[in-house]
Coordinates of C-alpha atoms in Angstrom, one line a residue:
X98 CA 217.9 68.3 -169.9
X99 CA 214.9 66.3 -170.0
X100 CA 212.5 66.0 -172.8
X101 CA 208.9 65.0 -173.3
X102 CA 206.5 65.2 -176.2
X103 CA 202.8 65.6 -176.6
X104 CA 208.2 9.5 -188.7
X105 CA 211.1 9.0 -186.2
X106 CA 214.2 8.8 -188.4
X107 CA 216.3 7.9 -185.3
X108 CA 215.4 6.9 -181.6
X109 CA 214.2 9.9 -179.6
X110 CA 216.9 9.5 -177.1
X111 CA 219.7 9.9 -180.0
X112 CA 217.8 13.0 -181.4
X113 CA 217.6 14.5 -177.7
X114 CA 221.4 13.9 -177.3
X115 CA 222.1 15.5 -180.8
X116 CA 220.0 18.7 -179.8
X117 CA 221.8 18.9 -176.4
X118 CA 218.7 18.2 -174.4
X119 CA 218.7 16.9 -170.9
X120 CA 215.7 14.9 -169.7
X121 CA 216.6 15.6 -166.1
X122 CA 214.4 18.4 -164.8
X123 CA 212.8 19.1 -168.0
X124 CA 209.4 20.6 -167.5
X125 CA 206.5 19.7 -169.9
X126 CA 205.7 23.4 -169.8
X127 CA 209.2 24.0 -171.3
X128 CA 206.9 24.4 -174.3
X129 CA 207.9 24.1 -177.9
X130 CA 211.8 24.5 -177.8
X131 CA 212.9 26.1 -181.0
X132 CA 210.1 25.5 -183.4
X133 CA 210.8 26.6 -187.0
X134 CA 207.4 27.6 -187.2
X135 CA 206.4 27.5 -191.0
X136 CA 208.0 24.2 -191.4
X137 CA 206.6 22.7 -188.3
X138 CA 203.0 23.8 -189.0
X139 CA 203.4 22.4 -192.6
X140 CA 204.8 19.0 -191.5
X141 CA 202.0 18.5 -188.9
X142 CA 199.3 19.6 -191.4
X143 CA 200.5 17.2 -194.0
X144 CA 200.6 14.2 -191.6
X145 CA 197.2 15.0 -190.4
X146 CA 195.9 15.5 -193.8
X147 CA 197.5 12.2 -195.1
X148 CA 195.7 10.4 -192.4
X149 CA 192.4 11.9 -193.4
X150 CA 193.0 10.7 -196.8
X151 CA 193.4 7.1 -195.7
X152 CA 190.6 4.5 -196.7
X153 CA 191.1 2.7 -193.2
X154 CA 191.7 4.7 -190.1
X155 CA 192.9 1.7 -187.8
X156 CA 195.7 1.4 -185.2
X157 CA 198.4 1.5 -187.7
X158 CA 197.1 4.5 -189.5
X159 CA 196.9 6.4 -186.1
X160 CA 200.6 5.3 -185.2
X161 CA 202.0 6.3 -188.6
X162 CA 200.3 9.7 -188.4
X163 CA 201.6 10.3 -184.9
X164 CA 205.0 9.1 -185.9
X165 CA 205.2 11.9 -188.4
X166 CA 204.0 14.5 -186.0
X167 CA 206.5 13.3 -183.4
X168 CA 209.2 13.6 -186.1
X169 CA 208.5 17.1 -187.0
X170 CA 208.3 18.2 -183.3
X171 CA 211.6 16.4 -182.5
X172 CA 213.5 17.9 -185.4
X173 CA 212.2 21.2 -184.5
X174 CA 214.0 20.9 -181.0
X175 CA 210.7 20.3 -179.0
X176 CA 211.3 18.8 -175.6
X177 CA 211.3 15.0 -176.1
X178 CA 209.3 14.4 -173.0
X179 CA 206.7 16.7 -174.2
X180 CA 206.7 14.8 -177.6
X181 CA 206.2 11.6 -176.1
X182 CA 203.3 12.7 -173.8
X183 CA 201.6 14.4 -176.9
X184 CA 202.0 11.0 -178.8
X185 CA 200.6 8.9 -176.0
X186 CA 197.7 11.0 -175.1
X187 CA 196.6 11.6 -178.8
X188 CA 196.8 7.9 -179.5
X189 CA 194.7 7.1 -176.5
X190 CA 192.0 9.5 -177.3
X191 CA 191.8 8.5 -181.0
X192 CA 191.7 4.9 -180.4
X193 CA 188.9 5.3 -177.8
X194 CA 186.6 6.1 -180.9
X195 CA 184.7 3.2 -182.2
X196 CA 184.3 4.3 -185.9
X197 CA 186.9 5.7 -188.4
X198 CA 185.2 9.2 -188.7
X199 CA 185.2 9.8 -185.1
X200 CA 188.8 8.5 -184.8
X201 CA 190.1 10.8 -187.5
X202 CA 188.3 13.8 -185.8
X203 CA 189.4 13.0 -182.2
X204 CA 193.1 12.5 -183.3
X205 CA 193.1 16.0 -185.0
X206 CA 191.6 17.6 -182.0
X207 CA 193.9 15.9 -179.6
X208 CA 197.0 16.9 -181.6
X209 CA 195.6 20.6 -181.6
X210 CA 195.0 20.6 -177.9
X211 CA 198.3 19.2 -176.9
X212 CA 200.1 21.7 -179.0
X213 CA 198.1 24.5 -177.4
X214 CA 198.9 23.2 -173.8
X215 CA 202.6 23.6 -174.6
X216 CA 202.0 27.3 -174.8
X217 CA 199.6 27.9 -171.8
X218 CA 200.9 28.0 -168.2
X219 CA 197.3 28.3 -166.9
X220 CA 198.1 31.7 -165.5
X221 CA 196.0 34.8 -166.3
X222 CA 198.2 38.1 -166.8
X223 CA 197.5 41.3 -165.2
X224 CA 194.5 43.1 -166.8
X225 CA 194.9 46.8 -167.3
X226 CA 192.0 48.9 -166.2
X227 CA 191.3 52.5 -167.4
X228 CA 189.1 53.1 -164.4
X229 CA 191.6 52.1 -161.8
X230 CA 192.4 54.7 -159.1
X231 CA 195.8 56.0 -160.0
X232 CA 197.9 54.6 -163.0
X233 CA 198.5 51.1 -164.4
X234 CA 202.4 50.9 -164.2
X235 CA 204.1 48.4 -166.4
X236 CA 207.9 47.7 -166.2
X237 CA 209.7 46.1 -169.2
X238 CA 212.9 43.9 -168.8
X239 CA 214.7 41.7 -171.1
X240 CA 217.9 40.9 -172.8
X241 CA 220.0 43.2 -174.8
X242 CA 219.0 43.2 -178.5
X243 CA 215.5 41.7 -177.8
X244 CA 213.8 44.6 -179.2
X245 CA 212.6 45.8 -175.9
X246 CA 212.4 49.6 -176.5
X247 CA 210.6 49.1 -179.8
X248 CA 208.2 46.7 -178.1
X249 CA 207.4 49.3 -175.4
X250 CA 206.4 51.7 -178.1
X251 CA 204.3 49.0 -179.8
X252 CA 202.7 48.2 -176.5
X253 CA 201.9 52.0 -175.7
X254 CA 200.5 52.4 -179.1
X255 CA 198.3 49.3 -178.8
X256 CA 196.7 50.5 -175.6
X257 CA 196.6 54.2 -176.6
X258 CA 194.2 53.0 -179.4
X259 CA 192.3 51.1 -176.7
X260 CA 191.6 54.6 -175.1
X261 CA 194.4 54.6 -172.4
X262 CA 196.3 57.6 -171.7
X263 CA 199.8 56.5 -172.1
X264 CA 203.2 57.8 -171.0
X265 CA 206.7 56.2 -171.8
X266 CA 209.7 56.5 -169.3
X267 CA 213.2 55.7 -170.5
X268 CA 215.1 54.3 -167.5
X269 CA 217.7 52.8 -169.6
X270 CA 221.0 54.6 -168.8
X271 CA 223.3 51.7 -169.8
X272 CA 223.0 51.6 -173.5
X273 CA 224.2 54.7 -175.6
X274 CA 221.4 56.1 -177.5
X275 CA 218.6 54.4 -175.6
X276 CA 216.8 57.6 -174.8
X277 CA 217.0 58.9 -178.3
X278 CA 215.7 55.8 -179.8
X279 CA 212.7 55.9 -177.3
X280 CA 212.1 59.6 -178.0
X281 CA 212.2 58.9 -181.7
X282 CA 209.8 56.0 -181.5
X283 CA 207.5 57.6 -179.1
X284 CA 207.4 60.9 -181.3
X285 CA 206.5 58.8 -184.4
X286 CA 203.6 57.0 -182.3
X287 CA 202.4 60.2 -180.8
X288 CA 203.0 58.9 -177.2
X289 CA 204.3 61.5 -174.5
X290 CA 207.8 60.4 -173.1
X291 CA 210.1 61.3 -170.4
X292 CA 213.9 60.6 -169.9
X293 CA 217.2 62.4 -169.0
X294 CA 220.5 63.0 -170.8
X295 CA 222.3 64.0 -167.5
X296 CA 220.8 61.6 -164.7
X297 CA 222.7 58.4 -164.4
X298 CA 220.6 56.7 -161.9
X299 CA 217.7 54.8 -163.6
X300 CA 215.7 54.5 -160.5
X301 CA 215.7 58.3 -160.1
X302 CA 214.6 58.8 -163.8
X303 CA 211.9 56.0 -163.3
X304 CA 210.5 57.7 -160.2
X305 CA 210.6 61.2 -161.5
X306 CA 208.8 60.0 -164.7
X307 CA 206.3 58.4 -162.7
X308 CA 205.6 61.3 -160.8
X309 CA 205.2 63.6 -163.7
X310 CA 202.9 61.2 -165.7
X311 CA 200.6 60.6 -162.6
X312 CA 200.3 64.6 -162.3
X313 CA 199.2 64.6 -166.1
X314 CA 196.6 62.0 -165.3
X315 CA 198.1 59.1 -167.3
X316 CA 196.2 55.7 -167.0
X317 CA 199.1 53.6 -168.3
X318 CA 202.7 54.3 -167.6
X319 CA 205.4 52.2 -169.2
X320 CA 209.0 52.0 -167.7
X321 CA 211.7 50.9 -170.2
X322 CA 214.8 49.4 -168.4
X323 CA 218.4 48.4 -169.5
X324 CA 218.7 45.3 -171.4
X325 CA 220.8 42.8 -169.4
X326 CA 222.2 39.2 -169.3
X327 CA 221.9 36.7 -166.6
X328 CA 225.6 36.9 -165.9
X329 CA 225.6 40.7 -165.4
X330 CA 224.9 40.9 -161.6
X331 CA 225.2 44.7 -161.3
X332 CA 222.5 45.2 -163.9
X333 CA 220.2 42.9 -162.1
X334 CA 220.7 44.8 -159.0
X335 CA 219.8 48.0 -161.0
X336 CA 216.7 46.3 -162.3
X337 CA 215.6 45.4 -158.7
X338 CA 216.2 49.0 -157.6
X339 CA 213.9 50.3 -160.4
X340 CA 211.3 47.9 -159.6
X341 CA 211.4 49.0 -155.8
X342 CA 211.3 52.8 -157.0
X343 CA 208.1 52.3 -159.3
X344 CA 206.3 49.3 -157.5
X345 CA 204.9 48.3 -161.0
X346 CA 201.6 46.3 -161.3
X347 CA 203.0 44.1 -164.1
X348 CA 206.6 43.1 -165.1
X349 CA 206.7 42.3 -168.8
X350 CA 209.7 39.9 -169.9
X351 CA 210.7 40.8 -173.5
X352 CA 212.1 37.5 -175.3
X353 CA 213.7 37.4 -178.8
X354 CA 212.3 34.4 -180.7
X355 CA 215.7 33.5 -182.0
X356 CA 217.4 32.9 -178.6
X357 CA 217.2 29.3 -178.8
X358 CA 218.2 26.7 -176.0
X359 CA 219.4 29.4 -173.5
X360 CA 215.8 30.9 -173.1
X361 CA 215.0 28.8 -170.2
X362 CA 218.2 29.9 -168.2
X363 CA 217.9 33.5 -169.1
X364 CA 214.2 33.6 -168.2
X365 CA 214.7 32.0 -164.8
X366 CA 217.4 34.4 -163.9
X367 CA 214.9 37.2 -164.5
X368 CA 212.1 35.5 -162.7
X369 CA 214.5 35.1 -159.6
X370 CA 215.2 38.8 -159.7
X371 CA 211.8 40.3 -160.4
X372 CA 208.3 39.2 -160.4
X373 CA 207.8 38.4 -164.1
X374 CA 203.9 38.6 -165.0
X375 CA 203.9 38.1 -168.5
X376 CA 206.1 37.4 -171.6
X377 CA 206.3 39.3 -174.9
X378 CA 207.9 37.3 -177.8
X379 CA 209.5 39.5 -180.6
X380 CA 210.7 38.8 -184.2
X381 CA 208.2 36.1 -184.7
X382 CA 208.0 36.9 -188.5
X383 CA 209.6 34.7 -191.1
X384 CA 211.3 31.4 -190.2
X385 CA 212.3 32.3 -186.7
X386 CA 213.1 29.5 -184.3
X387 CA 210.5 30.7 -181.7
X388 CA 210.3 27.7 -179.4
X389 CA 213.2 28.5 -177.3
X390 CA 211.5 32.0 -176.6
X391 CA 208.3 30.3 -175.8
X392 CA 210.0 28.1 -173.3
X393 CA 210.0 31.2 -171.3
X394 CA 206.6 30.3 -170.4
X395 CA 207.8 27.4 -168.4
X396 CA 210.7 29.0 -166.6
X397 CA 208.6 32.0 -165.6
X398 CA 205.2 30.3 -165.3
X399 CA 203.9 33.5 -167.0
X400 CA 201.7 33.6 -170.1
X401 CA 202.8 35.1 -173.5
X402 CA 200.6 38.2 -174.0
X403 CA 201.8 39.6 -177.4
X404 CA 203.9 38.6 -180.2
X405 CA 206.0 41.1 -182.4
X406 CA 205.5 40.1 -186.1
X407 CA 207.5 42.6 -187.8
X408 CA 209.5 45.9 -187.6
X409 CA 206.7 48.3 -188.0
X410 CA 204.7 49.6 -185.0
X411 CA 201.5 48.1 -185.8
X412 CA 203.0 44.7 -186.5
X413 CA 202.2 43.6 -182.9
X414 CA 199.4 41.0 -182.1
X415 CA 197.6 39.7 -179.1
X416 CA 198.7 36.1 -178.3
X417 CA 196.3 33.4 -177.7
X418 CA 197.7 29.8 -177.5
X419 CA 194.7 28.1 -179.4
X420 CA 194.6 30.9 -182.1
X421 CA 198.4 30.5 -182.5
X422 CA 198.2 26.8 -183.0
X423 CA 195.3 27.1 -185.2
X424 CA 197.1 29.6 -187.5
X425 CA 200.3 27.5 -187.4
X426 CA 198.2 24.4 -188.7
X427 CA 196.7 26.4 -191.5
X428 CA 193.2 26.4 -189.7
X429 CA 193.2 30.3 -189.4
X430 CA 192.5 32.4 -186.3
X431 CA 189.1 34.0 -187.0
X432 CA 189.0 35.5 -183.5
X433 CA 192.3 37.2 -183.9
X434 CA 191.2 38.5 -187.3
X435 CA 188.2 40.0 -185.8
X436 CA 190.1 41.7 -183.1
X437 CA 192.6 43.1 -185.9
X438 CA 189.6 44.5 -187.7
X439 CA 187.9 46.1 -184.7
X440 CA 191.4 47.8 -183.7
X441 CA 191.8 49.1 -187.3
X442 CA 188.3 50.4 -187.7
X443 CA 188.8 52.5 -184.5
X444 CA 185.8 53.8 -182.3
X445 CA 182.2 52.9 -182.7
X446 CA 181.4 55.9 -184.8
X447 CA 184.0 55.0 -187.4
X448 CA 182.9 51.5 -187.5
X449 CA 179.2 52.4 -187.9
X450 CA 180.2 54.8 -190.9
X451 CA 182.3 52.2 -192.5
X452 CA 179.6 49.5 -192.1
X453 CA 177.1 51.9 -193.7
X454 CA 179.4 52.4 -196.8
X455 CA 180.0 48.7 -197.4
X456 CA 176.4 47.7 -197.0
X457 CA 175.0 50.5 -199.1
X458 CA 176.2 48.5 -202.2
X459 CA 178.0 51.9 -203.3
X460 CA 181.9 51.4 -203.7
X461 CA 183.8 54.7 -204.5
X462 CA 187.5 55.4 -205.0
X463 CA 187.4 57.0 -201.5
X464 CA 186.0 54.0 -200.0
X465 CA 188.7 51.9 -201.8
X466 CA 191.5 54.2 -200.5
X467 CA 190.1 53.7 -196.9
X468 CA 190.0 49.9 -197.4
X469 CA 193.7 50.0 -198.6
X470 CA 194.6 52.0 -195.5
X471 CA 192.7 49.5 -193.2
X472 CA 194.3 46.5 -194.9
X473 CA 197.7 48.0 -194.5
X474 CA 197.3 48.8 -190.9
X475 CA 196.6 45.2 -190.2
X476 CA 200.1 44.2 -190.9
X477 CA 201.6 41.9 -193.4
X478 CA 199.0 40.4 -195.8
X479 CA 200.2 37.0 -195.5
X480 CA 199.5 37.1 -191.7
X481 CA 196.0 38.4 -192.3
X482 CA 195.4 35.6 -194.9
X483 CA 196.9 33.0 -192.4
X484 CA 194.2 34.0 -190.1
X485 CA 191.5 32.9 -192.5
X486 CA 190.8 29.1 -192.6
X487 CA 192.3 27.4 -195.6
X488 CA 194.1 30.5 -196.8
X489 CA 197.5 30.2 -195.2
X490 CA 199.3 29.3 -198.4
X491 CA 197.4 31.4 -200.9
X492 CA 200.0 34.3 -201.1
X493 CA 203.4 33.2 -202.4
X494 CA 206.6 33.9 -200.5
X495 CA 207.8 37.5 -200.8
X496 CA 204.4 38.8 -201.8
X497 CA 203.9 41.1 -198.8
X498 CA 206.4 43.7 -200.1
X499 CA 205.0 43.6 -203.5
X500 CA 201.4 44.1 -202.2
X501 CA 202.4 47.1 -200.1
X502 CA 204.2 48.7 -203.1
X503 CA 201.1 48.2 -205.2
X504 CA 198.9 49.8 -202.5
X505 CA 201.3 52.9 -202.3
X506 CA 201.2 53.3 -206.1
X507 CA 197.4 53.1 -206.3
X508 CA 197.3 55.8 -203.5
X509 CA 199.6 58.1 -205.6
X510 CA 197.2 57.6 -208.5
X511 CA 194.2 58.3 -206.6
X512 CA 195.9 61.6 -205.3
X513 CA 195.5 62.6 -209.0
X514 CA 191.8 62.1 -209.2
X515 CA 189.3 64.8 -208.7
X516 CA 187.0 64.9 -205.7
X517 CA 184.1 64.1 -208.1
X518 CA 185.9 61.1 -209.4
X519 CA 186.7 60.0 -205.9
X520 CA 183.2 60.3 -204.7
X521 CA 181.2 59.0 -207.6
X522 CA 179.8 55.6 -207.5
X523 CA 180.3 55.1 -211.3
X524 CA 183.2 57.3 -212.5
X525 CA 184.0 57.3 -216.3
X526 CA 187.4 57.8 -217.7
X527 CA 188.1 58.5 -221.3
X528 CA 191.7 57.8 -222.7
X529 CA 192.7 61.5 -222.6
X530 CA 191.7 61.6 -218.9
X531 CA 193.7 58.4 -218.2
X532 CA 196.7 59.8 -219.8
X533 CA 196.4 63.2 -217.7
X534 CA 196.0 61.1 -214.5
X535 CA 199.0 59.1 -215.3
X536 CA 201.1 62.1 -216.1
X537 CA 199.9 63.7 -212.8
X538 CA 200.8 60.7 -210.8
X539 CA 204.0 59.9 -212.7
X540 CA 203.3 56.3 -213.5
X541 CA 202.5 54.5 -216.8
X542 CA 199.1 54.6 -218.3
X543 CA 198.9 50.8 -217.7
X544 CA 198.8 51.4 -213.9
X545 CA 196.1 53.8 -214.1
X546 CA 194.0 51.2 -216.0
X547 CA 195.0 48.6 -213.5
X548 CA 193.6 50.8 -210.7
X549 CA 190.3 51.3 -212.5
X550 CA 189.9 47.6 -213.3
X551 CA 190.8 46.9 -209.6
X552 CA 188.1 49.3 -208.4
X553 CA 185.5 47.7 -210.7
X554 CA 186.3 44.2 -209.4
X555 CA 186.1 45.4 -205.9
X556 CA 182.9 47.3 -206.5
X557 CA 181.2 44.0 -207.7
X558 CA 182.3 42.3 -204.6
X559 CA 181.0 44.8 -202.3
X560 CA 177.8 45.3 -204.3
X561 CA 176.9 41.8 -203.1
X562 CA 176.9 43.1 -199.5
X563 CA 174.0 45.5 -200.2
X564 CA 171.1 44.9 -197.8
X565 CA 173.4 42.8 -195.4
X566 CA 172.3 44.0 -192.0
X567 CA 175.2 44.6 -189.7
X568 CA 175.4 44.9 -185.9
X569 CA 174.5 48.4 -184.7
X570 CA 175.9 50.5 -181.8
X571 CA 176.0 48.4 -178.8
X572 CA 175.3 45.3 -181.0
X573 CA 177.4 42.1 -181.3
X574 CA 177.8 39.4 -183.6
X575 CA 174.5 37.8 -182.7
X576 CA 172.6 40.5 -184.7
X577 CA 174.8 39.8 -187.7
X578 CA 174.2 36.0 -187.3
X579 CA 170.3 36.8 -187.0
X580 CA 170.5 38.8 -190.3
X581 CA 172.1 36.0 -192.2
X582 CA 169.0 35.0 -194.2
X583 CA 169.2 32.9 -197.3
X584 CA 169.9 35.8 -199.6
X585 CA 172.5 37.4 -197.5
X586 CA 174.3 34.0 -196.9
X587 CA 174.2 33.5 -200.8
X588 CA 175.8 36.9 -201.3
X589 CA 178.4 36.3 -198.6
X590 CA 179.3 32.9 -200.3
X591 CA 179.6 34.6 -203.6
X592 CA 182.4 36.7 -202.2
X593 CA 184.4 33.8 -201.1
X594 CA 186.7 31.3 -203.1
X595 CA 184.9 28.0 -203.7
X596 CA 187.7 25.9 -202.3
X597 CA 187.3 27.9 -199.1
X598 CA 183.5 27.5 -198.9
X599 CA 184.1 23.7 -199.5
X600 CA 186.6 23.5 -196.7
X601 CA 184.1 25.3 -194.4
X602 CA 181.4 22.6 -195.1
X603 CA 179.1 24.9 -197.4
X604 CA 176.4 27.2 -196.2
X605 CA 175.8 24.9 -193.2
X606 CA 179.4 25.1 -192.2
X607 CA 179.6 28.8 -192.5
X608 CA 176.3 29.1 -190.4
X609 CA 177.7 27.0 -187.6
X610 CA 180.8 29.1 -187.6
X611 CA 178.9 32.2 -187.3
X612 CA 177.1 30.8 -184.3
X613 CA 180.1 29.8 -182.7
X614 CA 181.7 33.2 -183.2
X615 CA 178.6 35.0 -182.0
X616 CA 178.5 33.0 -178.6
X617 CA 182.3 33.4 -178.2
X618 CA 182.7 29.7 -177.8
X619 CA 184.4 28.8 -180.9
X620 CA 186.0 25.5 -180.5
X621 CA 189.2 25.7 -182.5
X622 CA 189.9 22.0 -182.1
X623 CA 186.5 21.3 -183.7
X624 CA 187.4 23.7 -186.5
X625 CA 190.5 21.4 -186.9
X626 CA 188.0 18.4 -187.6
X627 CA 186.0 20.7 -190.1
X628 CA 189.0 21.7 -192.1
X629 CA 190.9 18.5 -191.9

């Protein structure tokens, strides 16, 4: 029955031996082996900041800074050859500068670029095309427990929101409950699916599912396969048979960020069996040791295209090496943030409508609720804040769950408001009305007052956007930049924390950042110098 639905503390060589590294055959592209992401980013940022505070940036100061950076990388299990290369290259570039200011800036940029080079094999992934004659076929492979089936659904959801007509095929007949899991995930995401409880040959299921979805005019068909291990020869033969049956345009290798040192061996085994075109790294939230998984970039010579940053279906981000390193070092990822905002706001009509509301200077409870929904849809708030330069550590640990809980309780309270109260620009509430709202929502009176106070605070902030010209349909960021006259720039600066404005270099720095964004040529290495 088939179903479907709509400072080096020890010499480098001793650290290498202790971590079990082998210098023989190690590839510089073996990337950041087992980085503990948060600690690594903080350690490198601290080293660069300490050098920036030095009165004299001479050769000794550069060496001391690079020693700290190298220690952080080595203690995080980054390949020793790669660390030594980074240290030498960055030192050479920094000491080439004649004055201290340039030396500081060049060293920051060099460290940034070398870290980004770890994660970039220089190969472009397959680009899905909605206008392609026939369907784009993508086959997912990976180890057991890597989160492959969940990632298939996240991938499907991501491209469905981009306008693709997506279908999911479950060709995993090895793991009990695999089809049920995919069916449940796909139903929740609103993605049509195909699978079988009776057919035992995965290549037959894959071929039949492909035929069905092609008949339905799907522009993207995703084939989920059985998880396997490099020692399981039979499962690799099965994977090759599925690939032969569906002839995919792209093979995606799903890698768990916790895998550690065995990543290169496992990735090599997959690459030898199927033509891996790209890598998706899962479970990148928290303090995951992600470098072992990122080393799959070297083993497969395939780029990382997405990372999973949480369990929920929308906690799935495009991967950009420079943006990733920028965010890691606390310099934000403005390009990634803008992509998230565009995805959440939906099509052009929805974007235009929201822009009109925000720039009208009128902020209602209904607009507030829409903004809460948009923020929640962008994933954990700590990740979003990490994309804003200088805001990486603004939120305390564990604040994401508290914030989500507060949003939900505010939404419950807003359910008890009348339509007039939801749509009024300046609603008034007496004590009796506040008590009735609290009883209706089942919350304390203090929480209702908290929502009203929050609405007033946000209303003042959005009121400063009144008159700000935003891009119209078919426009781009250049029109936004051109509209940034003195008054609107002042309003924008009033909405930002003073310490962030200072880090950005004041009004001039913000203007330069906007120009870089509009041209699509933002130099994140240069941003490192600006925020250092």
